[in-house]
Amino acid sequence: MKVLHRLPAGQGLAFSEVWERVQEVDPGLKREWEETFPDIATTARTKLRYDSINLGKAGWLCKAGRKWRLTGPGRQAFTAYEGDREALLSRALERYGYWSAERVAFNQAADVLDVLFDSHQWVVTAELAEAVGLKEEPLRSWIQAALVRGWHLALGQDGEVPEQLELAEGEYDEWRALLKESRVYDAAASESRAVRAGLNRRLPKEQLFEMVAGQGITTGESERPRHAWLIRGVDLAGVPLIRSVWRDKSVCTLSVDRLPALESETDPKGIREVIDTYCADLSASRRNEIAVSIHIFLSRMEGGDVIVTTDGDSVYLGEFAEGAATYVSTGDGTVLQRPVKWVNVDTPLTVDDLPRHLTGPLGNPSAGLLELSDSIADLEVLLDEDPSRTPSGSVADAELPDATQELAEKLTMPDPEWLQECVEVLRDRPQLILYGPSGTGKTYTALALARHLTGDRQANIRLVQFHPSYSYEDFFEGFRPRAFPSAKQEGEKGMAGSLSGRDRSSGGPVDTRPDIVFELVSGPLKALAEDAERSKGETFVLVIDEINRGHLAKVFGELYFLLEYRAEHVHLLYGSDEGRRFRLPPNLVIIGTMNTSDRSISFMDAAMRRRFSFMELHPARKPVRYLLRDWLEKRKLPLDAAILLDALNTRIERARLDDRDFRIGPSYFMRPAVHTHSRGLDRVWRYQILPLLTELHWGDDVDVEAEYGLDVLRQETSLAAGTGHGAVRADSPAGAPTAAPGATE
């Protein structure tokens, strides 16, 4: 606003010039943004584009003719709040909020002005605001910024240009010219700075209310939403056509050389049949690509749709003009041609100006004709138009919530300190592995963290478990067989019952076997990534249990790269990205678990270790160390299991001093049945703990029962069956009482 306020009233600048001058006013802005938000893909320049929407809806910023300028109310606001940036921003957001809440009413006012433009009438702004249920001042300011069709027909009580706008002389002249063009200007009642419309052309208040009630206008969005398309074209020398024909003639073209003329109503199947006939020398995939492109160009593109093309790193935007595709003969052969209004041929954008998700398809020079309608809001902002949906860059990036005491209590931890460390690690790099011996609650903790990070949205969580035969096709995407009724079944299903399984014509058995087709099916990672890309304000978590049981290089494939470079894009193995390329969105978190005591499974290679952070859950360290004891105390259960587990791990440590990963975690004993059933503890010990220790001493000729049996440990700890109250922690001074639940070490 400071940059635009320095200009003469009514004058504006192209956005590229605005950005250059903003950096002159604040030379450190770009560097400070990058240092403050190193993990946010949105650049300061792009953020400025998105946030300018707030000023536009507030009625302070007009973006017409690809020029940015302050409106009269915008100049007033800047003067009133100069020096108090927080107050200025707060007021802008407040006014934007009013527009957002009353958007239907604002659109209704625009519809009224559109009707008046054709009927050569004007309306009192205060009466228009009353009719649609708005406050007068926000509506008057918004009309100045939006410049909807007929905006100049909203006037004061006596047909005068509103004095509240504090227009400059040149702006009065513009308004005068528009009133003359609309045939409502009153020359006799006007002066140099007093521009008025004739009272005989005023729309009476009662007619205005009738019109708004539905007797003269229609409101609502168009039935067909606006689409966006990426299209590229080169001449025979390989030079992009945007440099010549497309730019000079305001068109875009699609080569259809070698093919006969097709009607716009031709369906995709019919187009493919023609291409199969005339282009039999091309591969099946190439013929299919041509068929899809021709169908889109002939039948799906319409006037008003956004078009995007590139020339190296330069990005050009335009809008299709009304009119059907036509066949044109050129020096490069026959082409289909559509009229286009290119808007930035003299000032192309760069790939760096685009939201990160658009750099995938636009940064891929081999991508053909693609639909970009899911990015229409972002493209409309780049066109300096009012977006029909919320732009992705204006949605706050998902933030991981801090760990809470409630989460710690769910996990029987005295405080959230360790969990908060997990959150901080994930904020730095959204891949974490919880590792440790058996029974330390890795999977339970990972799922609890996932629920906390997603706000307990179950749809935002996926759980998979790796195993030796798990593959890329299982994890990301792959071809899978699907059965469907054969043609014979479809034709005979109505009489199959009467034939009793035999063919009517031959007397033989009816072929009831289904046909098999192979379909490309998304795995859990790709499906969750696509959900995360669509909902950037939410967090999504993939939990991979037993992550080191899989062949990780085989399972992750090209995704290895994306784990480290979340902002980059890659081509997918099976080509399902269709030229758009794929990335792992930053709001997708991966939490893995790894059992370090099972020597039958592989360890991670250095490349994968570099891409994950690691947090240990070990029986000898916080937060696992006193987990069982606290769990028992909270439930007023005997402490036998905790004392016996400590003694067991001490014996394991003596037996295998070189390996701390064979100690036993507490989760085996954190089930009520273990403590409420008379033989619960004995069963856990005999059927779960001792088999683990047998594996530990495999080939060592050790009597596991004699060394680690429950009776042996009870004798060592002086515990009889069913006792255990008043136990002492192993690291406490002799006779010191056990710390109360939740106490900090």
Short mmCIF file of N, CA, C and O in Angstrom, two decimals, residues 495 519 589 618 720:
data_model
loop_
_atom_site.label_atom_id
_atom_site.label_comp_id
_atom_site.label_asym_id
_atom_site.label_seq_id
_atom_site.Cartn_x
_atom_site.Cartn_y
_atom_site.Cartn_z
N MET A 495 -30.49 -66.74 -19.03
CA MET A 495 -30.98 -68.09 -19.25
C MET A 495 -30.07 -69.14 -18.64
O MET A 495 -30.30 -70.32 -18.80
N GLU A 519 -5.75 -53.61 -13.37
CA GLU A 519 -5.97 -52.19 -13.16
C GLU A 519 -4.84 -51.62 -12.31
O GLU A 519 -4.32 -52.29 -11.42
N VAL A 589 2.91 -36.79 7.24
CA VAL A 589 3.91 -37.23 8.22
C VAL A 589 4.01 -38.75 8.17
O VAL A 589 2.99 -39.44 8.06
N HIS A 618 13.26 -47.56 25.14
CA HIS A 618 14.06 -48.64 25.71
C HIS A 618 13.70 -48.81 27.18
O HIS A 618 13.47 -47.83 27.89
N ALA A 720 6.56 -63.17 47.17
CA ALA A 720 5.70 -64.34 47.08
C ALA A 720 4.59 -64.03 46.09
O ALA A 720 4.32 -62.88 45.77
#
